[in-house]
Short mmCIF file of C-alpha atoms and ligand atoms in Angstrom, two decimals:
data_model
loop_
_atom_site.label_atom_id
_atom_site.label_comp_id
_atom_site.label_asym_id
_atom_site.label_seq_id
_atom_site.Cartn_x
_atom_site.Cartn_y
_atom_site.Cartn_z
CA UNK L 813 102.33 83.55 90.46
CA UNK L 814 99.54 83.24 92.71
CA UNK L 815 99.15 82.09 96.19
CA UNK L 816 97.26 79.50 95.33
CA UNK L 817 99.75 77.73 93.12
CA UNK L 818 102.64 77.96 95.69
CA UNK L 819 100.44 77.05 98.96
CA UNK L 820 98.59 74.10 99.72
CA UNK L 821 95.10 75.35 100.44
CA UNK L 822 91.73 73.35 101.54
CA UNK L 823 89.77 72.43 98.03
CA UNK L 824 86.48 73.31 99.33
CA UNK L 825 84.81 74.85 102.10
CA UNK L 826 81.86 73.55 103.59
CA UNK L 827 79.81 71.71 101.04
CA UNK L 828 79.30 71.26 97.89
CA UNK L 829 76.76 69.67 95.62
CA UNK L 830 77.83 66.17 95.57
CA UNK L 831 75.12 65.18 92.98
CA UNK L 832 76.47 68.26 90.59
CA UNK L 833 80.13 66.93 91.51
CA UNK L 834 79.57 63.77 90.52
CA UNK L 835 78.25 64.56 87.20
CA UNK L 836 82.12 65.30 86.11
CA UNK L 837 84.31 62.33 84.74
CA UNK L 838 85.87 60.61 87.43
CA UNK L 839 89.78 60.18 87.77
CA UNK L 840 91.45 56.66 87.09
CA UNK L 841 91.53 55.67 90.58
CA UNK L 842 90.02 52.92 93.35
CA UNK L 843 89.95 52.28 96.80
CA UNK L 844 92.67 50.10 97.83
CA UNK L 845 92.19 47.51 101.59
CA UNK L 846 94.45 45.14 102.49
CA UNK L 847 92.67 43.02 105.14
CA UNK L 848 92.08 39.29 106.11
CA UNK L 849 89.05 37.61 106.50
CA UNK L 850 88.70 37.72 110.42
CA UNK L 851 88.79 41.63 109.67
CA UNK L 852 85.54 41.37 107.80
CA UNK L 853 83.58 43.42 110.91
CA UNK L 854 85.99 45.93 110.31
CA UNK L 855 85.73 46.35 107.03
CA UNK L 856 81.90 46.79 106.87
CA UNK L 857 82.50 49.04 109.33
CA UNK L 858 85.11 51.38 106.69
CA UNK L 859 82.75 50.56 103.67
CA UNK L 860 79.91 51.92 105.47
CA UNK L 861 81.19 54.81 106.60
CA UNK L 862 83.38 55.78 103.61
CA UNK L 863 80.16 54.67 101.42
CA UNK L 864 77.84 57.19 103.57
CA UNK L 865 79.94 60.28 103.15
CA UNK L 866 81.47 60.17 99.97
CA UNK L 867 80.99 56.79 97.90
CA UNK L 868 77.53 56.49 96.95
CA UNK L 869 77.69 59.48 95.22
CA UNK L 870 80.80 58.88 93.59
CA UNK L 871 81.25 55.22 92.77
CA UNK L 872 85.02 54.86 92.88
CA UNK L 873 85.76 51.19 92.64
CA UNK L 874 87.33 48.96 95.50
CA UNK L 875 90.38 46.93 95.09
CA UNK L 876 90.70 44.57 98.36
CA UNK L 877 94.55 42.50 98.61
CA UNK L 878 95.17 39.19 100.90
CA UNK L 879 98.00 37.63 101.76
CA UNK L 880 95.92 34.42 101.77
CA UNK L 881 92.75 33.60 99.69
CA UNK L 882 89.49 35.82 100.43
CA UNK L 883 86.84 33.52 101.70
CA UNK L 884 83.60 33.44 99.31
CA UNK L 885 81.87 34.90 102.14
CA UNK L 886 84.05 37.46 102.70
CA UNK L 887 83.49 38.54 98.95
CA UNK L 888 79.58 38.39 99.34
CA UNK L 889 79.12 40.32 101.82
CA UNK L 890 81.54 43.14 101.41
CA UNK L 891 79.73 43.47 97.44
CA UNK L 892 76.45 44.02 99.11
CA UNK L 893 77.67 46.88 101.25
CA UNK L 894 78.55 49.24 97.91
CA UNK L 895 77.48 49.66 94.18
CA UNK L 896 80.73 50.32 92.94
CA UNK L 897 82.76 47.85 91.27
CA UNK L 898 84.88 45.59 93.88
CA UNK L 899 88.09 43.28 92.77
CA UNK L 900 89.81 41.05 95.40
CA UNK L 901 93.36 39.72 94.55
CA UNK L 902 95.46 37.47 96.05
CA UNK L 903 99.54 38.81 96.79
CA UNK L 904 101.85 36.46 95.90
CA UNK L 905 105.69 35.65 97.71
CA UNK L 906 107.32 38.22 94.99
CA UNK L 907 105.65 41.08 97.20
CA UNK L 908 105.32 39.43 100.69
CA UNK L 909 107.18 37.35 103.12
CA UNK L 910 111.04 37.09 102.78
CA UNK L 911 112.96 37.75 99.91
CA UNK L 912 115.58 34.85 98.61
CA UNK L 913 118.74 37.42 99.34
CA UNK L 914 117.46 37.53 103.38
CA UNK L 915 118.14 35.01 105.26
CA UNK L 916 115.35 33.79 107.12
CA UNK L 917 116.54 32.62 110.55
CA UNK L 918 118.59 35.61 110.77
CA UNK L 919 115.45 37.52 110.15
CA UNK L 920 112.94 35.57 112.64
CA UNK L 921 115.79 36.09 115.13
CA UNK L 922 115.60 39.87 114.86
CA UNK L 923 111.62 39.80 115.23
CA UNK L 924 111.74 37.51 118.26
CA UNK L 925 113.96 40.01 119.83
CA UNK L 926 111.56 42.85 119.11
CA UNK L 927 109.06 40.70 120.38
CA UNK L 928 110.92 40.23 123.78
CA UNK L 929 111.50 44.26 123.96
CA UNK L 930 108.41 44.72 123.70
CA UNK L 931 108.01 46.60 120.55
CA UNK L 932 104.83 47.55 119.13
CA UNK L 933 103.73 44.67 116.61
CA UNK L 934 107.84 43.97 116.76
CA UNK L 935 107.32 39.98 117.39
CA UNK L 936 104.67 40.00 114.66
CA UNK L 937 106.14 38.50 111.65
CA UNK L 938 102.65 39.05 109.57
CA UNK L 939 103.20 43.21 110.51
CA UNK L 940 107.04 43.22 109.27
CA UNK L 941 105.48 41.66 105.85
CA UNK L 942 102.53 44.17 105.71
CA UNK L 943 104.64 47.18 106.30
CA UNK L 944 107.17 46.11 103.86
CA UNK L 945 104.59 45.38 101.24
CA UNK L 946 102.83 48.59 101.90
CA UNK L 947 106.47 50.15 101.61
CA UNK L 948 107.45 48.90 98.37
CA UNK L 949 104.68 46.61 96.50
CA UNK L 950 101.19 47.69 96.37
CA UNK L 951 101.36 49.94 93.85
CA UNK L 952 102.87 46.88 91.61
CA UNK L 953 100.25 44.50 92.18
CA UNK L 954 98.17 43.54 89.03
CA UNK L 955 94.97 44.69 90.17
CA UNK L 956 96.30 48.22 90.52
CA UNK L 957 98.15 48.26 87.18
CA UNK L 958 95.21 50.11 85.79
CA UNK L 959 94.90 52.67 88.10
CA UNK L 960 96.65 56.06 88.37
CA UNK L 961 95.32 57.16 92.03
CA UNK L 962 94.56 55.61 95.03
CA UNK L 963 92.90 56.38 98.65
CA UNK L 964 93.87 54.11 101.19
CA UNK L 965 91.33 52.43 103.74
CA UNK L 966 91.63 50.11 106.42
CA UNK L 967 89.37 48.06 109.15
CA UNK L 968 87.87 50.17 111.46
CA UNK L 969 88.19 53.34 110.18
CA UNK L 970 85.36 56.08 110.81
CA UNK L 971 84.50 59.01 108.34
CA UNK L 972 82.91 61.90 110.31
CA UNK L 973 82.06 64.36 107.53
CA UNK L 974 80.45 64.27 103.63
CA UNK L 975 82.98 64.77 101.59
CA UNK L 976 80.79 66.27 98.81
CA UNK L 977 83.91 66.86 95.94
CA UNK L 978 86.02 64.30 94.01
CA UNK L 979 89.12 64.71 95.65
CA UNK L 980 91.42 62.84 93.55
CA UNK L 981 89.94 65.48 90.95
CA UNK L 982 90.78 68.03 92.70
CA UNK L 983 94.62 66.46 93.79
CA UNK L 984 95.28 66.60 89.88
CA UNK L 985 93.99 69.84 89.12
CA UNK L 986 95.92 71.25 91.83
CA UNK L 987 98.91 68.89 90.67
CA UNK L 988 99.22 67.31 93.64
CA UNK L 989 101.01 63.81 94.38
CA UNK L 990 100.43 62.95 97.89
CA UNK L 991 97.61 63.69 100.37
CA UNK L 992 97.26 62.85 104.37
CA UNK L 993 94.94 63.69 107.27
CA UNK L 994 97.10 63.74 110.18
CA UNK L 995 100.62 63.49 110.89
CA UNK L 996 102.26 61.79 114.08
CA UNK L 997 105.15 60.89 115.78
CA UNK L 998 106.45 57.44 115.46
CA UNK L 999 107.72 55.06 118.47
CA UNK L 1000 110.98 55.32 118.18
CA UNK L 1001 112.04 52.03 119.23
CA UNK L 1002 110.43 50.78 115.86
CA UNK L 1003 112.97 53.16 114.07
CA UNK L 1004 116.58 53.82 115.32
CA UNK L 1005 118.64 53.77 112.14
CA UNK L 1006 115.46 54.95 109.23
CA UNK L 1007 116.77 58.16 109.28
CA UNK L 1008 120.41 57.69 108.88
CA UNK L 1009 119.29 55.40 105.95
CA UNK L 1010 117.18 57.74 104.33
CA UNK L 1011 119.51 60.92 104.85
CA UNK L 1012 122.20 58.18 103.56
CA UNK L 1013 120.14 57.51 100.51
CA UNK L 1014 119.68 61.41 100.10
CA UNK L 1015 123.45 62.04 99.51
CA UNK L 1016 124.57 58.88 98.01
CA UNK L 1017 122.16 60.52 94.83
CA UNK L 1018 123.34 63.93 96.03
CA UNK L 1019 119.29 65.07 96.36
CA UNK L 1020 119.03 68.21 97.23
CA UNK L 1021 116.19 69.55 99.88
CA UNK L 1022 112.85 70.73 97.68
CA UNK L 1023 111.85 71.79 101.34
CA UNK L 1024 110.13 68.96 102.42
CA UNK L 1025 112.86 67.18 104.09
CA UNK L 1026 112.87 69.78 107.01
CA UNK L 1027 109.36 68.48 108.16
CA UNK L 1028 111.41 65.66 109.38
CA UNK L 1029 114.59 66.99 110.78
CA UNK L 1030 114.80 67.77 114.50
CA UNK L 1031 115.27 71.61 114.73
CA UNK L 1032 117.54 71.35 118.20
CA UNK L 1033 119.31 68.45 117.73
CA UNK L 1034 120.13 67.05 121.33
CA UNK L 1035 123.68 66.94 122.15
CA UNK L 1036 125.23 64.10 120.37
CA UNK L 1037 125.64 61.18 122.87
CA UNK L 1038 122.47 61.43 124.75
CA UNK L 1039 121.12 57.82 125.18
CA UNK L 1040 120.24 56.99 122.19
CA UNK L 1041 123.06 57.43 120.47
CA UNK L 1042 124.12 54.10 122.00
CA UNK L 1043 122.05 52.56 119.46
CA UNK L 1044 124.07 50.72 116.82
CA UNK L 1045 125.60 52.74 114.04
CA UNK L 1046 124.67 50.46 111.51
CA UNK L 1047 122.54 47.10 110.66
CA UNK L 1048 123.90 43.76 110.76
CA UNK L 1049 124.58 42.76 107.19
CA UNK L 1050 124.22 38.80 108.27
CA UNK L 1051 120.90 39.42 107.29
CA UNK L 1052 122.00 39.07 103.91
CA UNK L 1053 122.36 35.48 102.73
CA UNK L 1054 124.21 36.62 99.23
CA UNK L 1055 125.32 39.32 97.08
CA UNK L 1056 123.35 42.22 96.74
CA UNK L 1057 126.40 44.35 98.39
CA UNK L 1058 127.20 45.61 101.30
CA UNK L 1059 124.67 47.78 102.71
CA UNK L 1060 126.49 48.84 105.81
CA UNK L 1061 125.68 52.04 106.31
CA UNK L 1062 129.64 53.17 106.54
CA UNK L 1063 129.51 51.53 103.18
CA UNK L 1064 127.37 54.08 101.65
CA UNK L 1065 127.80 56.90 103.37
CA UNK L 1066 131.51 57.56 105.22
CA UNK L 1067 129.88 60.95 106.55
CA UNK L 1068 127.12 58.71 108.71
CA UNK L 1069 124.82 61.68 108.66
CA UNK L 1070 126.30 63.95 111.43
CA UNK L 1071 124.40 66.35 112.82
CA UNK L 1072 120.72 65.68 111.14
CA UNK L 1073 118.28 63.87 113.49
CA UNK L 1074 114.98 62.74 112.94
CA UNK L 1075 112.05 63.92 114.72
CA UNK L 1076 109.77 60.92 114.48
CA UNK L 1077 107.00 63.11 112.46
CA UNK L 1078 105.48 61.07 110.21
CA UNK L 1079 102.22 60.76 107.49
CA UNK L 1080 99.62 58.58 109.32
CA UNK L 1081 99.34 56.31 106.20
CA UNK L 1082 96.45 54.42 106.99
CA UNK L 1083 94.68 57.11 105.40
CA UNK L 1084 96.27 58.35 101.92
CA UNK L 1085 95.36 59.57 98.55
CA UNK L 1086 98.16 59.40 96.24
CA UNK L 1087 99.19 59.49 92.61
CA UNK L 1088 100.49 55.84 92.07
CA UNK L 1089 103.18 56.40 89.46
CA UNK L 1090 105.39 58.52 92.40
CA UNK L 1091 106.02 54.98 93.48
CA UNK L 1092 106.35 53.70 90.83
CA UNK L 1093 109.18 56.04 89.74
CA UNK L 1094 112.85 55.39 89.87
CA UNK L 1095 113.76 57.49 92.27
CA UNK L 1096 111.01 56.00 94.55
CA UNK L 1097 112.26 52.68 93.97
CA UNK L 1098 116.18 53.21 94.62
CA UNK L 1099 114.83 54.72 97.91
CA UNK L 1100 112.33 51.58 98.56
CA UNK L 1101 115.56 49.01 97.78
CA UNK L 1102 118.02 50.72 99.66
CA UNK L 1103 115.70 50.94 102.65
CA UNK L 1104 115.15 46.98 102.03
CA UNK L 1105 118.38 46.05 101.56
CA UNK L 1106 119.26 47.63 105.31
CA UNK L 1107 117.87 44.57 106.75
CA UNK L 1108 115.15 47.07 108.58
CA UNK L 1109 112.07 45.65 107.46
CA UNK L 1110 112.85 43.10 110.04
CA UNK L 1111 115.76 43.96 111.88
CA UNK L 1112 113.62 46.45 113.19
CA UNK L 1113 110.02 47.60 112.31
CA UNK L 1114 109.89 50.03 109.92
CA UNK L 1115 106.50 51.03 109.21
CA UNK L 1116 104.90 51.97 105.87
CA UNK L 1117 104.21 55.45 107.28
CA UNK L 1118 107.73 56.79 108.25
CA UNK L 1119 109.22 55.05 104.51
CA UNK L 1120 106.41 57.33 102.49
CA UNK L 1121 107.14 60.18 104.26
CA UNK L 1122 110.97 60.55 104.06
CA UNK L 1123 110.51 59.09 100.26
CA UNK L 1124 108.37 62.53 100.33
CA UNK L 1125 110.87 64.57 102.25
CA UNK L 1126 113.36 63.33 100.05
CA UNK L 1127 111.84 63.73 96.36
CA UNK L 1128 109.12 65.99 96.97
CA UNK L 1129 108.34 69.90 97.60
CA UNK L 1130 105.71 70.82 100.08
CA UNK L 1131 103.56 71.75 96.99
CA UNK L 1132 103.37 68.38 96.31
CA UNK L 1133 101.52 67.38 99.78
CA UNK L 1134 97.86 67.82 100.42
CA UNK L 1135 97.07 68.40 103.99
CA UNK L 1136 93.35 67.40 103.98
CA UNK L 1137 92.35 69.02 106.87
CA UNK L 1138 88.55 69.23 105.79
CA UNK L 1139 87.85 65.69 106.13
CA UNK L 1140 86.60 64.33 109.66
CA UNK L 1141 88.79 61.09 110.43
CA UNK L 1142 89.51 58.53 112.81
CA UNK L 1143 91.36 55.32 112.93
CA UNK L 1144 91.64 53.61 116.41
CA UNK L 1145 92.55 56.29 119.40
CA UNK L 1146 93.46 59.08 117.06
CA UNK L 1147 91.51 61.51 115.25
CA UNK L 1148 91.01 64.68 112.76
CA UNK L 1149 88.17 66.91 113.66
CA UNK L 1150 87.66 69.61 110.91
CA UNK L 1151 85.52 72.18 113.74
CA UNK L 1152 88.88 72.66 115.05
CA UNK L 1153 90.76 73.24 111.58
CA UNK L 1154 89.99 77.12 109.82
CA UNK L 1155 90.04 77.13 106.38
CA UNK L 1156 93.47 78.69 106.26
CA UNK L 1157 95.09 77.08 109.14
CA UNK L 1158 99.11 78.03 108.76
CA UNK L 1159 100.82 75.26 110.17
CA UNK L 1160 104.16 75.66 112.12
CA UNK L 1161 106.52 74.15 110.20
CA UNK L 1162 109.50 75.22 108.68
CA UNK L 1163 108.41 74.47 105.22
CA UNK L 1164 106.23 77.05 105.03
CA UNK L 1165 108.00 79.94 106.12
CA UNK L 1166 110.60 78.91 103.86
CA UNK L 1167 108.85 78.90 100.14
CA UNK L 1168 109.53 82.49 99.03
CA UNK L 1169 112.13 84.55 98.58
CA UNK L 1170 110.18 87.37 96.83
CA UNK L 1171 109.47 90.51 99.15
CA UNK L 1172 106.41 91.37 98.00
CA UNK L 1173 104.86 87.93 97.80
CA UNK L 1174 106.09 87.37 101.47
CA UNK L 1175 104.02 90.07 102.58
CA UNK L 1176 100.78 89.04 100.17
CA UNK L 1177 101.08 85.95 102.00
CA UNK L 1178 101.52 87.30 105.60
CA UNK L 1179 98.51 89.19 105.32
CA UNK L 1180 96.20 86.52 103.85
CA UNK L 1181 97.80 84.04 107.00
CA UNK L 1182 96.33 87.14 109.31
CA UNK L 1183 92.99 87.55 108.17
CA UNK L 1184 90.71 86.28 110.94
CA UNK L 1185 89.32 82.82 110.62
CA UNK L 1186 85.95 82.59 109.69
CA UNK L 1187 83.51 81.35 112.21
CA UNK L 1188 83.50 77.75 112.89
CA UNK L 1189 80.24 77.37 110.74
CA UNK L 1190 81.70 78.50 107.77
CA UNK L 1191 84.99 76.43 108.13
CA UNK L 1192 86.49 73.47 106.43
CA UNK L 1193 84.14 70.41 106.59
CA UNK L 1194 80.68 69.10 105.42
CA UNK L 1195 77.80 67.99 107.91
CA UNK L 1196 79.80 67.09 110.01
CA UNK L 1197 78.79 64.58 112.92
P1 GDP Z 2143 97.68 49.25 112.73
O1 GDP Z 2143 96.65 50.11 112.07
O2 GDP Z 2143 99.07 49.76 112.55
O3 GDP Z 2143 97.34 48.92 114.13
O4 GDP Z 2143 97.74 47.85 111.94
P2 GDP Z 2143 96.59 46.96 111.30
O5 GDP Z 2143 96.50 45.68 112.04
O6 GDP Z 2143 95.33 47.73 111.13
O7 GDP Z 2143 97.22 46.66 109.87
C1 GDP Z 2143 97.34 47.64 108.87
C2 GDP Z 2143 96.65 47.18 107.60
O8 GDP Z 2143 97.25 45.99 107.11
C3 GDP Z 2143 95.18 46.84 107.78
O9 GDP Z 2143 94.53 47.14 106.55
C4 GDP Z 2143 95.19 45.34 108.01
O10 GDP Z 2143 93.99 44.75 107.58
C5 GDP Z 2143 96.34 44.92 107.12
N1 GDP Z 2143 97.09 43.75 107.59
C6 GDP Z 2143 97.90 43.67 108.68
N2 GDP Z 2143 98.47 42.46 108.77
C7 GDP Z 2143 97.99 41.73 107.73
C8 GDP Z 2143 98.20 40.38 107.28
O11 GDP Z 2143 98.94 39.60 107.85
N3 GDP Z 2143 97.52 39.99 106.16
C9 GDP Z 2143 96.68 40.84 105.49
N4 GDP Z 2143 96.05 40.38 104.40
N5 GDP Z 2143 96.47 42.10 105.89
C10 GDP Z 2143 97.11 42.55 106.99
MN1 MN Z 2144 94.74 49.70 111.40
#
């Protein structure tokens, strides 16, 4: 096989000819922004931006999603900011707010709490919902039904560089399922028992590693005992009001996960391009209810970002994941600048000194990771500025 099937390489370097690009057929795929109204500044701001290097040569269509209703002005001004076709739906209670099996006070109890610890977004009932729906409901809503891929965009997001190829083409050609910018380290406070839940779900459908998983495992695990192992081994089940079983972790898994320990690395998912049937999968969907059915989405705030990436530890291989470390990005304090990314850029994770066995193939692929990088001119990234 060739390198370029077994590694995850940029798509293009420096740019392309966006106007010959977009002469292909596009992919079945749209935008997707969940937002509110008071985010409208926000938004132009995203639209603008994503619309200016990329967009208005490629037309992809928007899908925006509310909570509540979009305001007509909302709708009227966001259509004259792009060309391409724009839908906005409405989510209903069946993919936001509290299920019938939680109970509710128990629930608003655990968020106050956060609140009073001083969580990040912990007190915020409206984030709990959001991170829940963008764990486990987007991909059903109506509006998306059509659609096989998605790129994610929020409010007050800045594009730095043209992207000048279609990069959901280019994500199936190189069958890829899930793409990301930059990866972080989550607060821990907003996580204590994800990972035991997610190793949990790992052997309770005896899923073996596809070399993924180790992105997310701690290589030294601390000694056992250290302070935060004083965090509670499990989540209070009053949470929920009827039967859908125990979901004490002891309950599922008598082993309790010894010895694994997460490292807080996570996908930054407010930007992702993704295939939208992964979620849609079984396997993605035992993982999403089990998660739920912890009590976590409120007990404590599991966000979106850390539940795609150890569903993608746990079902995918690292050829799966597109690092797209051409594409200039920033969202709030944090950024991707593609100057200081090379075009071959081997990342130190354990992943990818771990995806051959073969001898000769290790050594084709040493050598290509020790070729100099090209100057910074000729590196990933399009005009950018
Ligand atoms: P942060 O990026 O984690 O600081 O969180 P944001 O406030 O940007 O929220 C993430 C995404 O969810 C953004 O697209 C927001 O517009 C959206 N969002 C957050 N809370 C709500 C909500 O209550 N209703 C709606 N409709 N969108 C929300
Ligand atoms: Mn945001």
């Amino acid at each position: 096989r060739k390198i370029s099937e077994r590694h995850d390489k940029v798509f293009a370097t420096g740019c392309m000819n966006p106007e010959e690009a977009a002469k292909q057929p596009r992919a079945n795929a749209a935008f997707v922004v969940l937002a509110r109204n008071k985010e409208l500044e926000g938004v132009i701001q995203s639209i603008k931006s994503i619309e200016r290097h990329f967009n208005r040569w490629f037309h992809y269509p928007y899908v925006f999603l509310n909570d509540g209703e979009f305001e007509q002005d909302f709708k009227d001004t966001i259509t004259n900011y792009t060309s391409a076709p724009v839908e906005f739906g409405k989510i209903d209670n069946t993919m936001w707010g509290y299920p019938d099996w939680v109970d509710h006070e128990v629930a608003r109890e655990g968020i106050r709490k956060q609140g009073d610890a001083a969580i990040m977004y912990g007190g915020m009932e409206s984030y709990h919902h959001m991170c829940r729906f963008y764990s486990g409901f987007f991909y059903k809503h109506e509006l998306l039904q059509k659609y096989e891929w998605y790129w994610r965009l929020e409010p007050e997001i800045k594009y730095f560089c043209d992207i000048t190829y279609d990069p959901f083409i280019e994500m199936a050609r190189a069958n890829k399922t899930y793409g990301f910018t930059i990866a972080v380290k989550e607060l821990k406070e907003t996580v204590p028992n994800i990972f035991r839940y997610a190793s949990a779900y790992k052997r309770k459908h005896n899923i073996k590693s596809k070399g993924l998983w180790e992105m997310f495992v701690e290589p030294q695990p601390e000694k056992q005992d250290s302070g935060d192992d004083k965090r509670a081994k499990t989540l209070p089940n009053e949470i929920l009001q009827t039967e859908p079983g125990h979901q004490n972790i002891e309950d599922i898994d008598p082993e309790n996960m010894e010895g694994e320990k997460y490292n807080m690395c996570h996908f930054w998912s407010n930007f992702e391009i993704a295939r939208l049937d992964w979620f849609r999968s079984r396997e993605y969907e035992e993982f999403f209810d089990m998660m739920d059915k912890s009590g976590g989405f409120w007990m404590e705030r599991w966000g979106d970002a850390p539940i795609h990436s150890l569903a993608a530890g746990a079902l995918l291989a690292p050829r799966d994941i597109h690092y797209f470390r051409d594409f200039g990005y920033r969202h709030t304090t944090i950024q991707h600048c593609p100057a200081n990314a090379p075009a071959r850029q081997l990342p130190h994770i354990p992943w990818y000194e771990k995806t051959t066995e073969d001898e000769k193939e290790r050594k084709e692929e040493d050598d290509y990771w020790a070729m100099p990088d090209p100057p910074k001119e000729n590196g990933v990234g399009c005009r950018c500025r």
